[in-house]
Coordinates of C-alpha atoms in Angstrom, one line a residue:
Chain A
M1 CA -18.5 3.8 72.7
D2 CA -20.3 0.4 72.5
S3 CA -18.6 -2.8 73.3
A4 CA -19.4 -5.7 71.1
A5 CA -21.0 -7.8 73.9
A6 CA -22.6 -5.3 76.1
S7 CA -25.6 -3.3 75.1
A8 CA -24.5 0.2 76.4
I9 CA -27.0 2.8 75.8
P10 CA -26.2 5.4 73.1
R11 CA -25.8 8.9 74.5
G12 CA -29.0 10.7 75.1
Q13 CA -31.2 7.7 74.2
V14 CA -33.4 5.6 76.4
D15 CA -34.4 2.0 76.2
L16 CA -37.9 2.2 74.9
V17 CA -39.1 -1.0 76.5
D18 CA -40.8 1.0 79.0
F19 CA -43.0 2.6 76.4
V20 CA -44.2 -0.5 74.7
D21 CA -47.9 -1.0 74.8
W22 CA -47.9 -4.7 75.7
S23 CA -51.6 -5.3 75.1
G24 CA -51.2 -4.6 71.4
V25 CA -47.9 -6.4 70.7
E26 CA -48.4 -9.1 68.0
C27 CA -46.1 -11.4 66.2
L28 CA -47.0 -13.5 63.1
N29 CA -45.5 -16.8 62.5
Q30 CA -43.9 -17.2 65.8
S31 CA -43.6 -20.6 67.4
T32 CA -45.8 -20.9 70.5
S33 CA -43.1 -22.2 72.7
H34 CA -40.7 -19.5 71.7
S35 CA -42.6 -16.3 71.6
L36 CA -42.0 -12.6 71.2
T37 CA -41.8 -11.9 74.9
N38 CA -38.7 -13.9 75.2
A39 CA -36.9 -11.5 73.0
L40 CA -38.5 -8.2 74.0
K41 CA -39.4 -8.2 77.6
Q42 CA -36.9 -7.2 80.2
G43 CA -35.6 -10.2 82.1
Y44 CA -36.7 -12.6 79.4
R45 CA -34.5 -11.1 76.7
D46 CA -31.4 -11.3 78.7
D47 CA -32.0 -15.0 79.4
V48 CA -29.8 -16.9 77.0
G49 CA -32.1 -19.9 77.2
L50 CA -35.1 -18.0 75.9
H51 CA -35.4 -16.8 72.4
L52 CA -38.0 -16.0 69.7
E53 CA -38.4 -18.6 67.0
S54 CA -40.3 -18.6 63.7
D55 CA -42.7 -21.4 62.9
A56 CA -43.9 -22.3 59.5
D57 CA -41.0 -20.6 57.6
E58 CA -38.2 -18.3 58.3
Q59 CA -40.1 -15.0 58.1
L60 CA -41.4 -13.1 61.2
L61 CA -43.6 -10.1 61.4
I62 CA -43.5 -8.2 64.7
Y63 CA -45.9 -5.4 65.5
I64 CA -45.0 -3.1 68.5
P65 CA -47.3 -0.3 69.4
F66 CA -46.1 2.4 71.8
T67 CA -47.9 4.1 74.6
Q68 CA -46.7 7.5 73.4
V69 CA -45.1 9.0 70.4
I70 CA -41.4 8.3 70.2
K71 CA -38.4 8.9 68.1
L72 CA -36.4 5.9 67.2
H73 CA -32.6 6.2 67.1
S74 CA -31.2 2.7 66.9
V75 CA -32.0 -0.9 67.4
V76 CA -30.1 -3.9 68.7
I77 CA -31.0 -7.3 67.5
K78 CA -29.2 -10.2 68.9
G79 CA -29.3 -13.8 67.7
P80 CA -27.4 -16.9 66.9
E81 CA -24.9 -16.8 64.1
E82 CA -26.6 -19.2 61.7
E83 CA -30.3 -18.6 62.4
G84 CA -30.1 -15.0 63.4
P85 CA -32.0 -12.5 61.1
K86 CA -30.2 -11.0 58.1
T87 CA -32.6 -8.7 56.2
V88 CA -34.8 -6.7 58.5
K89 CA -37.3 -4.1 57.3
L90 CA -38.8 -1.5 59.6
F91 CA -42.3 0.1 59.0
T92 CA -43.7 2.9 61.1
N93 CA -47.3 3.5 62.0
K94 CA -48.7 0.7 59.9
E95 CA -51.3 -1.3 61.8
H96 CA -51.9 -5.0 61.4
M97 CA -49.6 -5.7 58.5
G98 CA -49.6 -9.1 57.0
F99 CA -47.0 -11.1 55.1
S100 CA -48.9 -10.3 51.9
N101 CA -48.6 -6.5 52.2
V102 CA -45.0 -6.1 53.3
S103 CA -44.1 -5.4 49.8
D104 CA -46.9 -3.1 49.1
F105 CA -45.2 0.0 50.5
P106 CA -41.6 0.9 51.0
S107 CA -40.1 0.4 54.4
S108 CA -39.0 3.3 56.5
D109 CA -35.7 1.6 56.8
S110 CA -34.1 -1.7 55.7
I111 CA -31.1 -3.1 57.4
A112 CA -28.8 -6.0 56.7
L113 CA -27.5 -7.4 59.9
S114 CA -23.9 -8.4 60.1
P115 CA -22.5 -11.0 62.6
D116 CA -21.3 -8.1 64.7
N117 CA -24.9 -6.8 65.0
L118 CA -26.0 -10.2 66.1
K119 CA -23.6 -10.0 68.9
G120 CA -25.1 -6.8 70.2
K121 CA -23.8 -3.9 68.1
P122 CA -26.5 -1.4 67.6
V123 CA -27.7 -0.5 64.2
N124 CA -28.2 3.2 63.7
L125 CA -31.3 4.0 61.7
K126 CA -32.3 6.8 59.5
Y127 CA -33.3 9.0 62.3
V128 CA -35.3 11.4 60.1
K129 CA -37.6 8.7 59.2
F130 CA -38.4 7.7 62.7
Q131 CA -39.4 11.1 64.2
N132 CA -43.0 10.4 64.9
V133 CA -43.4 6.8 65.7
R134 CA -46.6 5.4 67.2
S135 CA -46.1 1.9 66.3
L136 CA -43.2 -0.2 64.8
T137 CA -43.4 -3.2 62.6
I138 CA -40.3 -5.3 62.3
F139 CA -40.2 -7.7 59.2
I140 CA -37.6 -10.3 59.4
E141 CA -37.3 -11.5 55.9
D142 CA -34.6 -14.1 56.1
N143 CA -31.7 -15.4 58.3
Q144 CA -28.0 -15.6 58.1
G145 CA -27.8 -19.3 57.2
G146 CA -30.8 -19.4 55.0
N147 CA -32.4 -21.9 57.4
D148 CA -36.1 -22.7 57.7
V149 CA -36.2 -21.2 61.1
S150 CA -35.1 -17.9 62.3
K151 CA -34.2 -17.3 65.9
V152 CA -33.8 -13.9 67.8
Q153 CA -32.4 -13.7 71.2
K154 CA -33.0 -10.0 72.0
I155 CA -34.6 -6.9 70.5
V156 CA -33.8 -3.5 72.1
L157 CA -35.1 -0.3 70.8
Y158 CA -33.3 2.9 71.6
G159 CA -34.7 6.4 71.2
T160 CA -36.4 9.3 72.9
T161 CA -39.8 10.4 73.7
D162 CA -41.3 13.9 72.9
W163 CA -42.2 14.6 76.3
P164 CA -39.9 14.2 79.3
T165 CA -42.7 12.3 81.0
K166 CA -42.0 8.9 82.6
L167 CA -44.8 6.5 83.0
Chain B
M1 CA -65.6 -17.1 74.8
V2 CA -62.9 -16.6 72.3
L3 CA -63.3 -13.5 70.2
E4 CA -63.3 -14.9 66.7
A5 CA -64.0 -14.1 63.1
T6 CA -65.2 -17.2 61.3
M7 CA -65.6 -17.9 57.5
I8 CA -67.7 -20.9 56.7
C9 CA -66.9 -22.5 53.3
I10 CA -69.9 -24.4 52.0
D11 CA -69.7 -27.2 49.5
N12 CA -72.4 -26.8 46.9
S13 CA -71.0 -29.1 44.3
E14 CA -73.0 -31.8 42.5
W15 CA -72.0 -34.4 45.1
T16 CA -74.1 -32.8 47.7
R17 CA -77.2 -33.7 45.9
N18 CA -76.9 -37.2 47.3
G19 CA -79.4 -38.3 49.8
D20 CA -77.4 -40.5 52.1
Y21 CA -77.7 -37.9 54.7
S22 CA -81.3 -36.9 55.3
P23 CA -82.9 -35.0 53.6
S24 CA -79.9 -34.5 51.3
R25 CA -76.3 -33.7 51.9
F26 CA -76.8 -30.2 51.0
Q27 CA -79.7 -29.7 53.4
A28 CA -77.9 -31.3 56.3
Q29 CA -75.0 -29.1 55.6
A30 CA -77.1 -26.0 55.6
E31 CA -78.6 -27.0 59.0
A32 CA -75.2 -27.6 60.4
V33 CA -74.1 -24.1 59.1
N34 CA -77.2 -22.5 60.8
L35 CA -76.4 -24.1 64.1
I36 CA -72.7 -23.2 64.0
C37 CA -73.5 -19.6 63.2
G38 CA -75.9 -19.6 66.2
A39 CA -73.3 -21.1 68.5
K40 CA -70.6 -18.8 67.4
T41 CA -72.6 -15.6 67.9
Q42 CA -74.0 -16.9 71.2
S43 CA -70.7 -17.8 72.7
N44 CA -69.4 -14.2 72.3
P45 CA -71.6 -11.4 71.0
E46 CA -68.7 -9.7 69.2
N47 CA -68.0 -12.8 67.1
T48 CA -68.5 -12.5 63.4
V49 CA -69.4 -15.1 60.9
G50 CA -69.1 -15.1 57.1
V51 CA -70.2 -17.6 54.5
L52 CA -69.0 -18.4 51.0
T53 CA -69.7 -21.2 48.5
M54 CA -66.8 -23.1 47.0
A55 CA -68.4 -24.8 44.0
G56 CA -70.8 -23.6 41.3
K57 CA -69.4 -21.1 38.8
G58 CA -66.7 -20.2 41.2
V59 CA -66.0 -19.2 44.7
R60 CA -68.6 -16.6 45.8
V61 CA -68.6 -14.8 49.1
L62 CA -72.3 -14.8 50.3
V63 CA -71.9 -12.7 53.3
T64 CA -68.7 -11.1 54.8
P65 CA -68.1 -11.6 58.4
T66 CA -70.9 -10.1 60.4
S67 CA -72.5 -10.6 63.8
D68 CA -76.0 -10.3 62.3
L69 CA -77.4 -13.8 62.5
G70 CA -80.4 -13.0 60.5
K71 CA -78.3 -11.9 57.5
I72 CA -76.4 -15.1 57.6
L73 CA -79.4 -17.3 57.8
S74 CA -81.1 -15.5 55.0
C75 CA -78.3 -15.9 52.7
M76 CA -78.4 -19.6 53.0
H77 CA -81.6 -19.7 51.1
G78 CA -81.8 -20.0 47.3
L79 CA -78.3 -21.6 47.0
E80 CA -77.9 -23.7 43.8
I81 CA -76.1 -26.9 43.7
G82 CA -73.7 -27.6 40.9
G83 CA -70.1 -27.5 39.7
E84 CA -67.1 -28.8 41.4
L85 CA -65.4 -28.1 44.7
N86 CA -62.6 -25.7 44.5
L87 CA -60.9 -26.1 47.8
T88 CA -57.8 -24.2 47.4
A89 CA -59.4 -21.1 46.0
G90 CA -62.1 -21.3 48.6
I91 CA -59.7 -21.3 51.5
Q92 CA -57.6 -18.5 49.9
V93 CA -60.7 -16.4 49.5
A94 CA -61.8 -17.1 53.0
Q95 CA -58.4 -16.0 54.2
L96 CA -58.6 -12.8 52.3
A97 CA -62.1 -12.2 53.7
L98 CA -60.8 -12.7 57.2
K99 CA -57.8 -10.4 56.6
H100 CA -60.1 -7.6 55.9
R101 CA -62.2 -8.1 59.1
Q102 CA -63.3 -5.0 60.8
N103 CA -62.2 -5.9 64.3
K104 CA -58.5 -6.9 64.0
K105 CA -58.4 -8.3 67.5
Q106 CA -60.6 -11.2 66.5
Q107 CA -58.8 -14.5 65.9
Q108 CA -59.2 -16.0 62.4
R109 CA -61.0 -19.3 61.8
I110 CA -62.1 -21.1 58.7
I111 CA -64.6 -23.9 58.8
V112 CA -64.7 -26.1 55.6
F113 CA -67.4 -28.5 54.7
A114 CA -65.9 -31.1 52.3
G115 CA -68.6 -33.3 50.8
S116 CA -67.0 -34.1 47.5
P117 CA -63.8 -35.9 46.6
I118 CA -60.6 -33.8 46.9
K119 CA -58.7 -33.8 43.7
Y120 CA -55.6 -31.8 44.9
D121 CA -52.5 -33.5 46.0
K122 CA -50.9 -33.3 49.3
K123 CA -48.3 -30.9 48.4
T124 CA -50.7 -28.2 47.4
L125 CA -52.8 -28.7 50.5
E126 CA -49.6 -28.5 52.6
A127 CA -48.6 -25.3 51.0
I128 CA -52.0 -23.8 51.7
G129 CA -51.9 -25.1 55.2
R130 CA -48.6 -23.5 55.9
K131 CA -49.8 -20.2 54.7
L132 CA -52.8 -20.4 57.0
K133 CA -50.5 -21.3 59.9
K134 CA -48.2 -18.4 59.1
N135 CA -51.0 -16.0 59.3
S136 CA -52.3 -17.6 62.4
V137 CA -55.6 -18.8 60.9
S138 CA -57.2 -21.9 62.5
L139 CA -58.9 -24.4 60.3
D140 CA -61.8 -26.8 61.0
I141 CA -62.8 -29.4 58.4
V142 CA -66.0 -31.4 58.3
D143 CA -65.4 -34.4 56.2
F144 CA -68.7 -35.9 55.0
G145 CA -70.3 -37.3 51.9
E146 CA -67.8 -38.9 49.5
C147 CA -65.2 -41.0 51.0
D148 CA -62.8 -42.0 48.2
D149 CA -59.3 -43.3 48.7
G150 CA -57.0 -40.7 50.1
K151 CA -59.5 -38.0 51.1
P152 CA -59.3 -38.6 54.8
E153 CA -55.5 -38.7 54.7
K154 CA -55.2 -35.6 52.6
L155 CA -57.5 -33.7 54.9
E156 CA -55.6 -35.0 58.0
T157 CA -52.3 -33.8 56.6
L158 CA -53.9 -30.4 56.0
I159 CA -55.1 -30.1 59.5
S160 CA -51.8 -31.3 60.9
V161 CA -49.9 -28.6 58.9
V162 CA -52.3 -25.8 60.0
N163 CA -52.7 -27.1 63.6
N164 CA -51.3 -24.8 66.2
N165 CA -51.9 -25.7 69.8
D166 CA -54.9 -27.8 69.0
S167 CA -56.9 -25.1 67.5
S168 CA -57.7 -26.9 64.3
H169 CA -59.9 -29.9 64.1
I170 CA -61.2 -32.4 61.6
V171 CA -64.4 -34.3 62.0
R172 CA -65.5 -37.2 59.9
V173 CA -69.2 -37.7 59.7
P174 CA -70.3 -41.1 58.1
P175 CA -73.7 -41.3 56.5
G176 CA -76.4 -42.6 58.7
P177 CA -79.5 -41.8 60.6
N178 CA -78.0 -39.2 62.7
A179 CA -78.3 -35.7 61.3
L180 CA -75.1 -34.0 60.4
S181 CA -75.8 -31.2 62.8
D182 CA -76.3 -33.6 65.7
V183 CA -73.1 -35.3 65.2
L184 CA -71.3 -31.9 65.0
M185 CA -72.8 -30.7 68.1
S186 CA -70.6 -32.9 70.3
T187 CA -67.4 -32.0 68.5
P188 CA -64.8 -29.4 69.3
I189 CA -66.0 -27.5 66.2
F190 CA -69.2 -26.7 68.0
T191 CA -68.0 -26.5 71.5
G192 CA -64.9 -24.5 70.6
D193 CA -61.6 -24.9 72.3
G194 CA -62.7 -25.2 75.8
D195 CA -66.2 -24.5 76.7
G196 CA -67.2 -21.7 74.4
G197 CA -70.8 -22.3 73.1
S198 CA -71.3 -25.3 75.3
G199 CA -74.4 -23.9 76.8
F200 CA -76.0 -23.4 73.5
A201 CA -74.9 -26.7 72.3
A202 CA -76.3 -28.4 75.4
A203 CA -79.6 -26.7 75.0
A204 CA -79.9 -27.5 71.3
A205 CA -78.9 -31.0 71.9
A206 CA -81.5 -31.5 74.7
A207 CA -84.2 -30.0 72.6
A208 CA -83.6 -31.8 69.3
A209 CA -82.8 -35.2 70.8
G210 CA -86.3 -35.8 72.2
G211 CA -86.1 -39.5 71.3
M212 CA -83.1 -40.0 69.0
S213 CA -79.7 -39.9 70.2
G214 CA -76.9 -42.1 71.5
F215 CA -76.8 -40.4 74.9
D216 CA -79.7 -39.6 77.1
F217 CA -81.0 -36.3 76.1
G218 CA -78.2 -35.8 73.6
V219 CA -74.9 -34.8 75.0
D220 CA -76.1 -33.3 78.3
P221 CA -73.9 -35.3 80.7
N222 CA -70.8 -34.2 79.0
I223 CA -71.4 -30.6 78.5
D224 CA -74.1 -29.5 80.9
P225 CA -74.4 -31.9 83.9
E226 CA -77.0 -29.8 85.7
L227 CA -79.3 -29.7 82.7
A228 CA -78.9 -33.5 82.4
L229 CA -79.6 -34.1 86.0
A230 CA -82.7 -31.9 85.9
L231 CA -84.1 -33.6 82.9
R232 CA -83.4 -37.0 84.2
V233 CA -85.1 -36.3 87.6
S234 CA -88.1 -34.9 85.9
M235 CA -88.2 -37.8 83.5
E236 CA -88.1 -40.3 86.3
E237 CA -90.8 -38.7 88.2
E238 CA -93.0 -38.6 85.1
R239 CA -92.3 -42.3 84.7
A240 CA -93.2 -43.1 88.3
R241 CA -96.4 -41.2 88.0
Q242 CA -97.3 -42.8 84.7
E243 CA -96.7 -46.2 86.2
A244 CA -99.0 -45.4 89.1
A245 CA -101.7 -44.1 86.7
A246 CA -101.3 -47.0 84.4
K247 CA -102.3 -49.4 87.1
K248 CA -105.7 -48.0 87.2
A249 CA -105.9 -47.5 83.5
A250 CA -107.8 -50.6 82.4
E251 CA -110.6 -50.0 84.8
E252 CA -110.7 -46.2 84.6
A253 CA -110.4 -45.8 80.8
A254 CA -114.0 -46.0 80.0
K255 CA -115.1 -43.9 83.0
Q256 CA -112.6 -41.3 82.4
E257 CA -113.6 -41.0 78.8
K258 CA -117.0 -40.1 79.8
E259 CA -115.9 -37.9 82.6
G260 CA -113.4 -36.1 80.3
E261 CA -116.1 -35.3 77.7
Q262 CA -118.4 -33.9 80.4
A263 CA -115.7 -32.1 82.1
S264 CA -114.5 -30.4 79.0
S265 CA -117.9 -29.2 77.9
S266 CA -118.6 -27.7 81.3
H267 CA -115.1 -26.2 81.3
D268 CA -115.8 -24.6 78.0
A269 CA -118.7 -22.7 79.6
T270 CA -117.1 -21.8 82.9
M271 CA -113.5 -21.3 81.9
A272 CA -114.1 -19.0 79.1
E273 CA -111.6 -16.4 80.3
P274 CA -108.7 -18.7 80.9
D275 CA -109.4 -20.4 77.7
S276 CA -109.0 -17.3 75.7
S277 CA -105.7 -16.5 77.4
S278 CA -104.5 -19.9 77.1
A279 CA -105.6 -19.9 73.4
S280 CA -103.6 -16.9 72.8
A281 CA -100.8 -18.5 74.7
V282 CA -101.2 -21.5 72.4
D283 CA -100.7 -19.3 69.4
D284 CA -97.7 -17.5 70.8
K285 CA -96.3 -20.6 72.5
R286 CA -93.7 -21.1 70.0
H287 CA -92.4 -17.6 70.5
K288 CA -93.0 -16.9 74.2
L289 CA -91.5 -18.9 76.9
T290 CA -94.4 -19.0 79.2
D291 CA -95.0 -21.7 81.7
D292 CA -97.5 -23.2 79.3
E293 CA -94.6 -24.3 77.3
T294 CA -93.3 -26.1 80.4
A295 CA -96.5 -28.1 80.4
L296 CA -96.0 -28.9 76.8
L297 CA -92.4 -29.9 77.3
E298 CA -93.4 -32.2 80.1
Q299 CA -96.0 -33.9 78.1
A300 CA -93.8 -34.1 75.2
L301 CA -91.1 -35.7 77.1
A302 CA -93.6 -38.2 78.6
M303 CA -95.2 -39.0 75.2
S304 CA -91.8 -39.5 73.6
M305 CA -91.2 -42.0 76.2
D306 CA -94.4 -43.8 75.3
D307 CA -93.9 -44.1 71.7
P308 CA -91.3 -42.6 69.4
K309 CA -93.5 -40.0 67.7
S310 CA -91.0 -37.4 68.3
T311 CA -91.4 -35.3 65.1
N312 CA -93.9 -32.9 66.7
V313 CA -91.7 -32.8 69.8
A314 CA -88.6 -31.8 67.6
V315 CA -90.6 -29.1 65.8
A316 CA -91.8 -27.5 69.0
D317 CA -88.5 -27.8 70.7
T318 CA -86.3 -26.6 67.9
D319 CA -88.6 -23.5 67.8
M320 CA -87.9 -23.0 71.4
S321 CA -84.2 -23.5 71.1
E322 CA -84.0 -20.9 68.4
A323 CA -86.0 -18.3 70.5
T324 CA -84.4 -18.9 73.8
A325 CA -81.3 -18.5 75.9
D326 CA -80.0 -21.8 77.4
D327 CA -80.4 -20.7 80.9
Q328 CA -84.2 -20.6 80.7
E329 CA -84.3 -24.2 79.6
L330 CA -82.4 -25.2 82.6
A331 CA -84.7 -23.1 84.8
F332 CA -87.8 -24.8 83.3
A333 CA -86.4 -28.2 83.7
L334 CA -85.6 -27.5 87.3
Q335 CA -88.9 -25.9 87.8
M336 CA -90.6 -29.0 86.5
S337 CA -88.7 -31.4 88.8
V338 CA -89.2 -28.9 91.7
Q339 CA -92.9 -28.7 91.2
D340 CA -93.3 -32.4 91.4
N341 CA -91.6 -32.4 94.7
V342 CA -93.1 -29.3 96.3
K343 CA -96.7 -29.6 96.8
D344 CA -96.9 -26.0 97.9
S345 CA -99.7 -23.9 96.6
S346 CA -98.8 -20.4 97.7
T347 CA -97.9 -19.4 94.3
H348 CA -100.9 -19.2 91.9
S349 CA -98.9 -20.1 89.0
E350 CA -100.1 -20.2 85.4
M351 CA -98.7 -23.7 85.0
S352 CA -101.0 -25.3 87.5
K353 CA -103.9 -23.5 86.1
A354 CA -103.0 -24.7 82.6
L355 CA -102.7 -28.3 83.8
E356 CA -106.0 -28.1 85.6
D357 CA -107.6 -26.7 82.5
Q358 CA -108.4 -29.9 80.9
S359 CA -110.0 -28.2 77.9
F360 CA -106.8 -26.4 77.2
V361 CA -104.8 -29.5 77.5
S362 CA -107.1 -31.6 75.4
S363 CA -107.1 -28.9 72.8
I364 CA -103.3 -29.0 72.8
L365 CA -103.4 -32.7 72.4
N366 CA -105.9 -32.4 69.6
S367 CA -103.7 -30.0 67.8
L368 CA -100.7 -32.3 68.0
P369 CA -100.8 -34.8 65.2
G370 CA -100.4 -38.4 65.9
V371 CA -102.0 -38.2 69.4
D372 CA -105.4 -39.6 70.1
P373 CA -107.0 -37.8 73.0
N374 CA -109.1 -40.8 73.8
D375 CA -106.1 -43.0 74.1
A376 CA -105.9 -44.7 77.4
S377 CA -102.3 -43.6 78.3
V378 CA -103.1 -40.0 77.3
K379 CA -106.1 -40.0 79.6
D380 CA -103.9 -41.5 82.3
L381 CA -101.5 -38.6 81.9
L382 CA -104.3 -36.1 82.2
A383 CA -105.6 -37.7 85.3
S384 CA -102.2 -37.8 86.9
L385 CA -101.6 -34.1 86.1
Q386 CA -104.9 -33.2 87.5
G387 CA -104.2 -35.4 90.5
Q388 CA -101.1 -33.3 91.0
S389 CA -102.9 -30.1 90.9
E390 CA -105.6 -31.0 93.2
V391 CA -103.3 -30.5 96.2
C392 CA -102.8 -26.9 95.3
V393 CA -105.2 -24.6 96.9
R394 CA -107.5 -23.2 94.2
T395 CA -110.7 -21.1 94.2
L396 CA -111.7 -22.3 90.8
P397 CA -114.9 -24.2 90.2
L398 CA -112.6 -26.8 88.7
Q399 CA -111.7 -27.9 92.1
K400 CA -114.9 -29.8 92.5
Q401 CA -114.3 -31.7 89.3
N402 CA -110.9 -32.7 90.5
E403 CA -112.3 -33.9 93.7
D404 CA -114.7 -36.1 91.9
K405 CA -111.8 -37.8 90.1
P406 CA -109.8 -38.9 93.1
E407 CA -113.0 -40.3 94.6
N408 CA -113.4 -42.4 91.4
E409 CA -109.7 -43.4 91.4
G410 CA -110.1 -44.4 95.1
D411 CA -112.9 -46.8 94.2
K412 CA -111.2 -49.9 92.8

């Protein structure tokens, strides 16, 4: 199965980082020196020294569009114990959300991360809600320690694509 | 060339009635807004600008972000002054307007004009600033007008909270002879982060600063060195020519007056066609950038050196700056300086023709207020211009008149 430290791929799923449309990726309230690419891009996300950090307060809003329609199975969010995210809400196919309308509609899934998750254990999502995903919005509402700054080490998305095409 | 959506928050409170900026704080503010809109839309055609007023009965959005410059300028008319500034509501409404912008790829920016005292405390301002930063909105503040205790510090803290990578700025404009818009032109608010809009700024600065600015020709050396160089070269050559002409002024003044009158009457008879074309050019000169305008610009520059009667210069030149792209100004300035150097006549240009056409020139001078065509220095200028054109090969009957003049000038 999945070891606590490694990020082994769940059976039948692929790492969706290849299908991310990088030109449209946005992150609100990120600190300029610690940006989203540190947590999302291959190579950067495995570097322990690089992480994503929030700026004005502890919330983060990450918007990830994909190059094709995908089904999302699970996510891995790694972060430090104290400043890692706690409550994370996921929204599908909602473009350009802001902090003011995160509460306007219900999230497709809401997860509370445990310290195990922060070490790399994947969180299985409500698969039925993520069948037809063109874009994903990740809203990090607060962090484990209630600090002013949230830090995320790594974000990995596991799922499948509709077509067996590889880009 | 940043793609940006901007909301401009105007202060139309009672404090802007004050006249310590000419003509009044509100008018100076309106001019500055017009210039900013122009600069933003020029630096990137997809930029949008919106305007709202913060005082009066309440915050009112005059125009939502649009790239239509005409709409923005027209909504600036008919604004009423009154009420008190409501800064927090103004910024929040601006943020909302930006949130609903059509092109989500545009970066968000708010420009606030703060002419009245700020009655909010630092905490409130900091909270607003944090919200702006969280939503990655940049903020520019123009601090003018009232300067009570604490206002500069409050605004400074607001900017420091919002500032992210130097994208937010605050500018303090003290009251004085310089127009608000002129001072703003050299600031990062106008020039953007980097060099967006610098071309427009340089052109506008060069045009409007005919005789009134700290730098030579406005802010040319900082923003547009080529334009500055061209203007300087042409200015120096004008000066040299004028000095040479001025030496003969005392003796030639009387003779030239007589000659000028005779010449103009005969020119009226013989040069009917060019007159009509140049007359129509005169009418359209404010809207068409023909070479006739180059002649005007040249004379205007020379005259503004003589005595600071630059109001007419400013009028003509601001019209030009509104109508034109900056590149053309540079081309004309270069053309002027080149034409002084190259006495080559192969191109039968309209400019030489216009310069030769003394009746056209004197009609221009007559139409300009504050210029006496019989003034000695003006006559000198005319003589020098004609002396320049004589070298060009022409088939016009005017040629003979020109040949008479150098003979007179040769006799000392």
